[in-house]
Amino acid sequence: MRFAIFSGEKTEKATPKKREETRKKGQTAKSQDVNTSFVLFAVFLFLLFSGSFSGKKILQLFQTSFEDYMLIPVTENTLMTIGAEVFLQMLYIAGPIMLVAMVGAFLSNYMQVGFLFSTEAIQPKLNKLDPIQGFKRIFSLRAIVELVKSILKISFIGSITFFVFWLRLQEVLALAFKDVSDAVVTILTLSVQMGIAASLSLMFLSLFDYLYQRYDFEKNIRMSKQDIKDEYKKIEGDPLIKSKIKQRQREMAQQRMMQEVPNADVVITNPTHFAIALKYDSEKSDAPIVVAKGVDYLAQKIKYIAKENDVVMVENRPLARALYDQADIGQYIPEEFFKTIAEILAYVYRVKNKL
């Protein structure tokens, strides 16, 4: 009973298969603070370098509105014309900012989870409407952690932005003695500086939040020993997986077999369809051993390797066919072939001595 209880505890790391299935559902370790900080930093950095351009466009829009649009008679055609022009002007002002924000959001997401497209997260789920489950989520440990994180973020970011404001306090107090244009420039510059400082501080905090999200994600996808066993059984029962495993095993066996061909004493050939490589070591065994055998393509490959390594090849069609059918790789040749193989080996040794 004790073993059954502990086998159900989720103490094991998730398997690659479980991680892949979780990723397909759109569940990954991701910090929303990283996205927010990147977007804010990109937007305020863009405003820092293009503020004059945006300011000129806004000023031009106000000037045109008060100097031209206010004097145009109000008709259906003029309203459509003015609406189209205002829309284009607003597009010139807000379009680049929105584009920079989209690029920042894309980069921050790509850095965290890579390229991932899944509709699982946006599919409606009725269990989310359960008030009991909602109540549990509100008063859960995760909700408390998020509340504490929010308080810390507000305190830290507020302190940083207030420090930036404090450094320029004299300029703020002097706004009453400046004209409107200079005051607006000072306020906008200060706002951008405070925004960059806030985004950088949030980016710093988001690193810790990302580490926490990774820890929490790994904890949530943990598996029990029984889950791992069930998954292994499921994978083993898949015919496709089995065929791939067998294919891989055959490839590995063929590779090991081909590595033994250069060490063979002789290769018996058909000559085109069969090839059997034999090795005889009188100190280790009483009979020759089949180190490799093959038909058609494998036979040609065995002969090619034998030729490259100066292994003697002997053509004997009946013997090659019989050895292929009756002798397995790594086994001694059948006793009925001893005499014939002995004669072939004697011939091989004479050839090698001549060489």
Coordinates of C-alpha atoms in Angstrom, one line a residue:
M1 CA 0.0 0.0 0.0
R2 CA 2.9 2.3 0.9
F3 CA 4.5 1.7 -2.5
A4 CA 1.2 2.4 -4.3
I5 CA 0.9 5.7 -2.6
F6 CA 4.4 6.9 -3.4
S7 CA 4.2 5.6 -7.0
G8 CA 1.4 8.2 -7.6
E9 CA 3.5 11.1 -6.4
K10 CA 4.7 13.4 -9.2
T11 CA 8.4 13.4 -8.3
E12 CA 10.0 12.6 -11.7
K13 CA 11.0 15.1 -14.4
A14 CA 8.8 15.1 -17.4
T15 CA 9.8 12.9 -20.3
P16 CA 10.5 14.3 -23.8
K17 CA 7.2 13.0 -25.0
K18 CA 5.3 14.7 -22.2
R19 CA 7.1 18.0 -22.9
E20 CA 6.3 17.7 -26.6
E21 CA 2.6 17.1 -25.9
T22 CA 2.5 20.0 -23.4
R23 CA 4.1 22.3 -25.9
K24 CA 1.6 21.3 -28.6
K25 CA -1.1 22.5 -26.1
G26 CA 0.6 25.9 -25.9
Q27 CA 1.8 25.3 -22.4
T28 CA 5.3 26.6 -21.9
A29 CA 7.4 28.4 -19.4
K30 CA 6.8 32.1 -20.2
S31 CA 6.9 35.3 -18.2
Q32 CA 4.4 38.0 -19.1
D33 CA 6.6 40.6 -17.5
V34 CA 9.3 39.8 -20.1
N35 CA 6.9 40.7 -22.8
T36 CA 5.7 43.8 -21.1
S37 CA 9.2 45.1 -20.4
F38 CA 10.4 44.5 -23.9
V39 CA 7.4 46.2 -25.4
L40 CA 7.7 49.2 -23.1
F41 CA 11.4 49.5 -23.6
A42 CA 11.1 49.3 -27.4
V43 CA 8.3 51.9 -27.5
F44 CA 10.0 54.4 -25.2
L45 CA 13.3 53.9 -26.9
F46 CA 11.6 54.6 -30.2
L47 CA 10.0 57.8 -28.8
L48 CA 13.4 58.9 -27.5
F49 CA 14.9 59.0 -31.0
S50 CA 11.8 59.9 -33.0
G51 CA 10.0 62.2 -30.5
S52 CA 10.7 65.2 -32.6
F53 CA 9.2 63.6 -35.7
S54 CA 6.0 62.6 -33.7
G55 CA 5.8 66.0 -32.1
K56 CA 6.0 67.7 -35.4
K57 CA 3.3 65.5 -36.8
I58 CA 1.0 66.1 -33.8
L59 CA 1.6 69.9 -34.0
Q60 CA 0.9 69.8 -37.7
L61 CA -2.3 68.0 -37.1
F62 CA -3.5 70.6 -34.6
Q63 CA -2.4 73.5 -36.8
T64 CA -4.3 72.1 -39.7
S65 CA -7.4 71.4 -37.6
F66 CA -7.6 75.0 -36.2
E67 CA -6.4 76.8 -39.3
D68 CA -8.0 74.9 -42.1
Y69 CA -10.6 72.3 -41.0
M70 CA -12.4 74.8 -38.7
L71 CA -13.0 77.1 -41.7
I72 CA -14.3 74.5 -44.1
P73 CA -18.1 74.3 -44.5
V74 CA -19.6 71.2 -42.9
T75 CA -20.9 68.9 -45.7
E76 CA -20.9 65.2 -46.3
N77 CA -18.0 65.4 -48.7
T78 CA -15.9 67.6 -46.5
L79 CA -16.4 65.4 -43.5
M80 CA -15.3 62.3 -45.4
T81 CA -12.3 64.2 -46.7
I82 CA -11.3 65.5 -43.3
G83 CA -11.9 62.1 -41.7
A84 CA -9.6 60.4 -44.3
E85 CA -6.8 63.1 -43.8
V86 CA -7.0 62.9 -40.0
F87 CA -6.9 59.1 -40.2
L88 CA -3.8 59.2 -42.3
Q89 CA -2.1 61.7 -40.0
M90 CA -2.9 59.5 -37.0
L91 CA -1.6 56.5 -38.8
Y92 CA 1.7 58.3 -39.5
I93 CA 1.9 59.1 -35.8
A94 CA 0.7 55.9 -34.1
G95 CA 1.6 53.4 -36.9
P96 CA 5.4 53.3 -36.2
I97 CA 4.8 53.0 -32.5
M98 CA 2.4 50.1 -32.9
L99 CA 4.9 48.4 -35.3
V100 CA 7.7 48.8 -32.8
A101 CA 5.5 47.4 -30.1
M102 CA 4.6 44.4 -32.2
V103 CA 8.3 43.7 -33.0
G104 CA 9.1 43.9 -29.3
A105 CA 6.3 41.5 -28.4
F106 CA 7.4 39.0 -31.1
L107 CA 11.1 39.1 -30.1
S108 CA 10.3 38.6 -26.4
N109 CA 8.0 35.7 -27.1
Y110 CA 10.5 34.1 -29.5
M111 CA 13.3 34.4 -27.0
Q112 CA 11.2 32.6 -24.3
V113 CA 9.4 29.8 -26.3
G114 CA 10.7 29.9 -29.8
F115 CA 8.3 29.6 -32.7
L116 CA 5.1 28.0 -31.5
F117 CA 1.6 28.1 -32.9
S118 CA -1.2 26.5 -31.0
T119 CA -5.0 27.2 -30.7
E120 CA -5.4 25.0 -27.6
A121 CA -5.0 28.0 -25.2
I122 CA -7.7 30.1 -26.8
Q123 CA -10.3 27.3 -27.1
P124 CA -13.3 27.8 -24.8
K125 CA -13.4 25.5 -21.8
L126 CA -16.5 25.1 -19.7
N127 CA -14.6 24.1 -16.6
K128 CA -13.3 27.6 -16.3
L129 CA -16.8 28.8 -15.6
D130 CA -17.0 26.6 -12.5
P131 CA -17.3 29.1 -9.6
I132 CA -15.8 26.6 -7.1
Q133 CA -12.6 26.2 -9.2
G134 CA -12.5 30.0 -9.7
F135 CA -12.7 30.5 -6.0
K136 CA -9.9 28.1 -5.5
R137 CA -7.7 29.9 -8.0
I138 CA -8.3 33.2 -6.4
F139 CA -7.2 32.0 -3.0
S140 CA -4.6 29.6 -4.2
L141 CA -0.9 29.8 -3.3
R142 CA -0.1 30.9 -6.9
A143 CA -2.5 33.8 -6.5
I144 CA -0.8 34.9 -3.3
V145 CA 2.6 34.7 -4.9
E146 CA 1.4 36.8 -7.8
L147 CA 0.0 39.4 -5.4
V148 CA 3.3 39.6 -3.6
K149 CA 5.2 39.9 -6.9
S150 CA 2.9 42.7 -8.0
I151 CA 3.4 44.6 -4.8
L152 CA 7.2 44.2 -5.1
K153 CA 7.1 45.3 -8.7
I154 CA 5.1 48.4 -8.0
S155 CA 7.4 49.4 -5.2
F156 CA 10.6 48.8 -7.1
I157 CA 9.5 50.4 -10.3
G158 CA 7.8 53.3 -8.5
S159 CA 11.1 53.9 -6.6
I160 CA 13.1 54.0 -9.8
T161 CA 10.8 56.3 -11.6
F162 CA 10.5 58.6 -8.6
F163 CA 14.3 58.8 -8.5
V164 CA 14.4 59.9 -12.1
F165 CA 11.7 62.5 -11.3
W166 CA 13.7 63.7 -8.3
L167 CA 16.8 64.2 -10.3
R168 CA 14.9 66.7 -12.6
L169 CA 12.8 68.2 -9.8
Q170 CA 14.2 71.6 -10.4
E171 CA 13.2 71.6 -14.0
V172 CA 9.7 70.5 -13.1
L173 CA 9.4 73.3 -10.6
A174 CA 10.6 75.8 -13.2
L175 CA 7.8 74.8 -15.7
A176 CA 5.7 77.7 -14.4
F177 CA 8.2 80.2 -15.8
K178 CA 8.5 78.6 -19.2
D179 CA 6.4 79.1 -22.3
V180 CA 4.0 76.4 -23.4
S181 CA 6.3 74.8 -26.1
D182 CA 9.3 74.5 -23.8
A183 CA 7.1 73.1 -21.0
V184 CA 5.7 70.5 -23.3
V185 CA 9.1 69.4 -24.4
T186 CA 10.3 69.1 -20.8
I187 CA 7.3 67.1 -19.8
L188 CA 7.6 64.7 -22.8
T189 CA 11.3 64.3 -22.3
L190 CA 10.9 63.5 -18.6
S191 CA 8.0 61.1 -19.4
V192 CA 10.2 59.2 -21.9
Q193 CA 13.1 59.0 -19.5
M194 CA 10.8 57.8 -16.7
G195 CA 9.3 55.2 -19.1
I196 CA 12.8 53.9 -20.1
A197 CA 13.8 53.7 -16.5
A198 CA 10.6 51.9 -15.6
S199 CA 10.9 49.4 -18.5
L200 CA 14.6 48.6 -17.6
S201 CA 13.7 48.0 -14.0
L202 CA 10.8 45.8 -15.0
M203 CA 13.1 44.0 -17.4
F204 CA 15.5 43.3 -14.5
L205 CA 12.6 42.0 -12.4
S206 CA 11.3 39.9 -15.3
L207 CA 14.5 37.8 -15.3
F208 CA 13.6 36.5 -11.8
D209 CA 10.0 36.1 -12.8
Y210 CA 11.0 34.0 -15.8
L211 CA 13.1 31.8 -13.5
Y212 CA 10.1 31.4 -11.2
Q213 CA 7.8 30.6 -14.2
R214 CA 10.3 27.9 -15.4
Y215 CA 10.4 26.4 -11.9
D216 CA 6.6 26.5 -11.6
F217 CA 6.2 25.0 -15.1
E218 CA 8.6 22.2 -14.4
K219 CA 6.8 21.4 -11.2
N220 CA 3.4 21.3 -12.8
I221 CA 4.5 18.9 -15.6
R222 CA 6.2 16.4 -13.3
M223 CA 5.2 12.8 -13.6
S224 CA 4.8 9.9 -11.3
K225 CA 6.7 6.7 -11.7
Q226 CA 3.5 5.1 -12.8
D227 CA 2.9 7.8 -15.4
I228 CA 6.4 7.1 -16.9
K229 CA 5.7 3.3 -16.9
D230 CA 2.3 3.8 -18.6
E231 CA 3.9 6.1 -21.2
Y232 CA 6.6 3.6 -21.9
K233 CA 4.1 0.8 -22.4
K234 CA 2.1 3.0 -24.7
I235 CA 5.2 3.9 -26.8
E236 CA 6.2 0.2 -27.0
G237 CA 2.7 -0.8 -28.1
D238 CA 2.8 1.7 -31.0
P239 CA 3.5 -0.3 -34.3
L240 CA 5.1 2.7 -35.9
I241 CA 7.5 3.1 -33.0
K242 CA 8.2 -0.6 -32.9
S243 CA 9.0 -0.7 -36.6
K244 CA 11.4 2.3 -36.2
I245 CA 13.1 0.6 -33.3
K246 CA 13.6 -2.6 -35.3
Q247 CA 14.8 -0.6 -38.3
R248 CA 17.3 1.2 -36.1
Q249 CA 18.4 -2.1 -34.5
R250 CA 18.9 -3.6 -38.0
E251 CA 21.0 -0.6 -39.1
M252 CA 23.2 -0.9 -36.0
A253 CA 23.6 -4.6 -36.5
Q254 CA 24.6 -4.1 -40.1
Q255 CA 27.1 -1.4 -39.2
R256 CA 28.7 -3.7 -36.6
M257 CA 28.7 -6.5 -39.2
M258 CA 30.4 -4.4 -41.8
Q259 CA 33.1 -3.4 -39.2
E260 CA 34.1 -7.1 -38.9
V261 CA 34.5 -7.7 -42.7
P262 CA 38.1 -6.2 -42.8
N263 CA 39.1 -8.8 -40.1
A264 CA 37.7 -11.8 -42.0
D265 CA 40.0 -14.4 -43.6
V266 CA 37.9 -15.2 -46.6
V267 CA 34.6 -14.2 -48.3
I268 CA 32.6 -16.9 -50.0
T269 CA 30.5 -15.5 -52.9
N270 CA 27.7 -16.7 -55.2
P271 CA 29.2 -14.5 -56.9
T272 CA 26.5 -11.9 -57.3
H273 CA 23.7 -12.6 -54.9
F274 CA 25.3 -14.0 -51.7
A275 CA 28.4 -13.2 -49.7
I276 CA 29.6 -14.8 -46.4
A277 CA 32.6 -13.5 -44.5
L278 CA 34.4 -16.1 -42.4
K279 CA 37.1 -15.7 -39.7
Y280 CA 39.2 -18.5 -38.2
D281 CA 41.4 -18.1 -35.1
S282 CA 42.9 -21.4 -34.1
E283 CA 43.8 -20.1 -30.6
K284 CA 40.3 -19.0 -29.7
S285 CA 38.0 -21.3 -31.6
D286 CA 37.9 -24.8 -33.1
A287 CA 36.0 -23.8 -36.2
P288 CA 35.6 -20.7 -38.5
I289 CA 33.0 -18.2 -37.4
V290 CA 30.5 -16.3 -39.7
V291 CA 31.3 -12.6 -39.1
A292 CA 29.1 -11.2 -41.8
K293 CA 26.6 -12.3 -44.4
G294 CA 24.3 -10.7 -46.9
V295 CA 22.2 -11.0 -50.0
D296 CA 22.0 -8.7 -53.0
Y297 CA 22.9 -5.1 -51.8
L298 CA 24.5 -6.3 -48.6
A299 CA 26.5 -8.9 -50.5
Q300 CA 27.8 -6.3 -52.9
K301 CA 28.7 -4.1 -49.9
I302 CA 30.6 -6.9 -48.1
K303 CA 32.5 -7.7 -51.3
Y304 CA 33.4 -4.0 -51.8
I305 CA 34.7 -3.7 -48.2
A306 CA 36.6 -7.0 -48.6
K307 CA 38.2 -5.8 -51.8
E308 CA 39.2 -2.5 -50.2
N309 CA 40.9 -4.4 -47.3
D310 CA 42.6 -7.1 -49.4
V311 CA 40.4 -9.9 -48.0
V312 CA 40.5 -13.0 -50.3
M313 CA 37.2 -13.8 -52.1
V314 CA 36.4 -17.3 -53.2
E315 CA 33.5 -18.1 -55.6
N316 CA 31.5 -21.2 -54.6
R317 CA 27.8 -20.9 -55.4
P318 CA 26.5 -24.0 -53.6
L319 CA 28.6 -23.3 -50.5
A320 CA 27.6 -19.6 -50.4
R321 CA 23.9 -20.4 -50.6
A322 CA 24.1 -23.2 -48.0
L323 CA 26.1 -21.1 -45.5
Y324 CA 23.7 -18.2 -45.9
D325 CA 20.7 -20.5 -45.1
Q326 CA 22.3 -22.6 -42.3
A327 CA 24.8 -20.3 -40.5
D328 CA 24.0 -17.2 -38.5
I329 CA 26.3 -14.3 -37.8
G330 CA 28.5 -14.9 -34.8
Q331 CA 28.1 -18.7 -34.9
Y332 CA 30.4 -21.5 -36.0
I333 CA 29.9 -23.0 -39.4
P334 CA 28.0 -26.3 -39.4
E335 CA 30.2 -29.4 -39.1
E336 CA 29.2 -30.7 -42.5
F337 CA 31.1 -27.8 -44.1
F338 CA 34.4 -28.3 -42.1
K339 CA 36.2 -30.1 -44.9
T340 CA 35.3 -27.7 -47.7
I341 CA 36.1 -24.6 -45.6
A342 CA 39.4 -26.1 -44.5
E343 CA 40.4 -26.6 -48.1
I344 CA 39.4 -23.0 -48.9
L345 CA 41.3 -21.6 -45.9
A346 CA 44.4 -23.6 -47.0
Y347 CA 44.1 -22.0 -50.4
V348 CA 43.7 -18.6 -48.8
Y349 CA 46.8 -19.0 -46.6
R350 CA 48.8 -20.1 -49.6
V351 CA 47.7 -17.0 -51.5
K352 CA 48.6 -14.7 -48.6
N353 CA 52.0 -16.3 -48.2
K354 CA 52.8 -15.7 -51.9
L355 CA 51.8 -12.1 -51.5

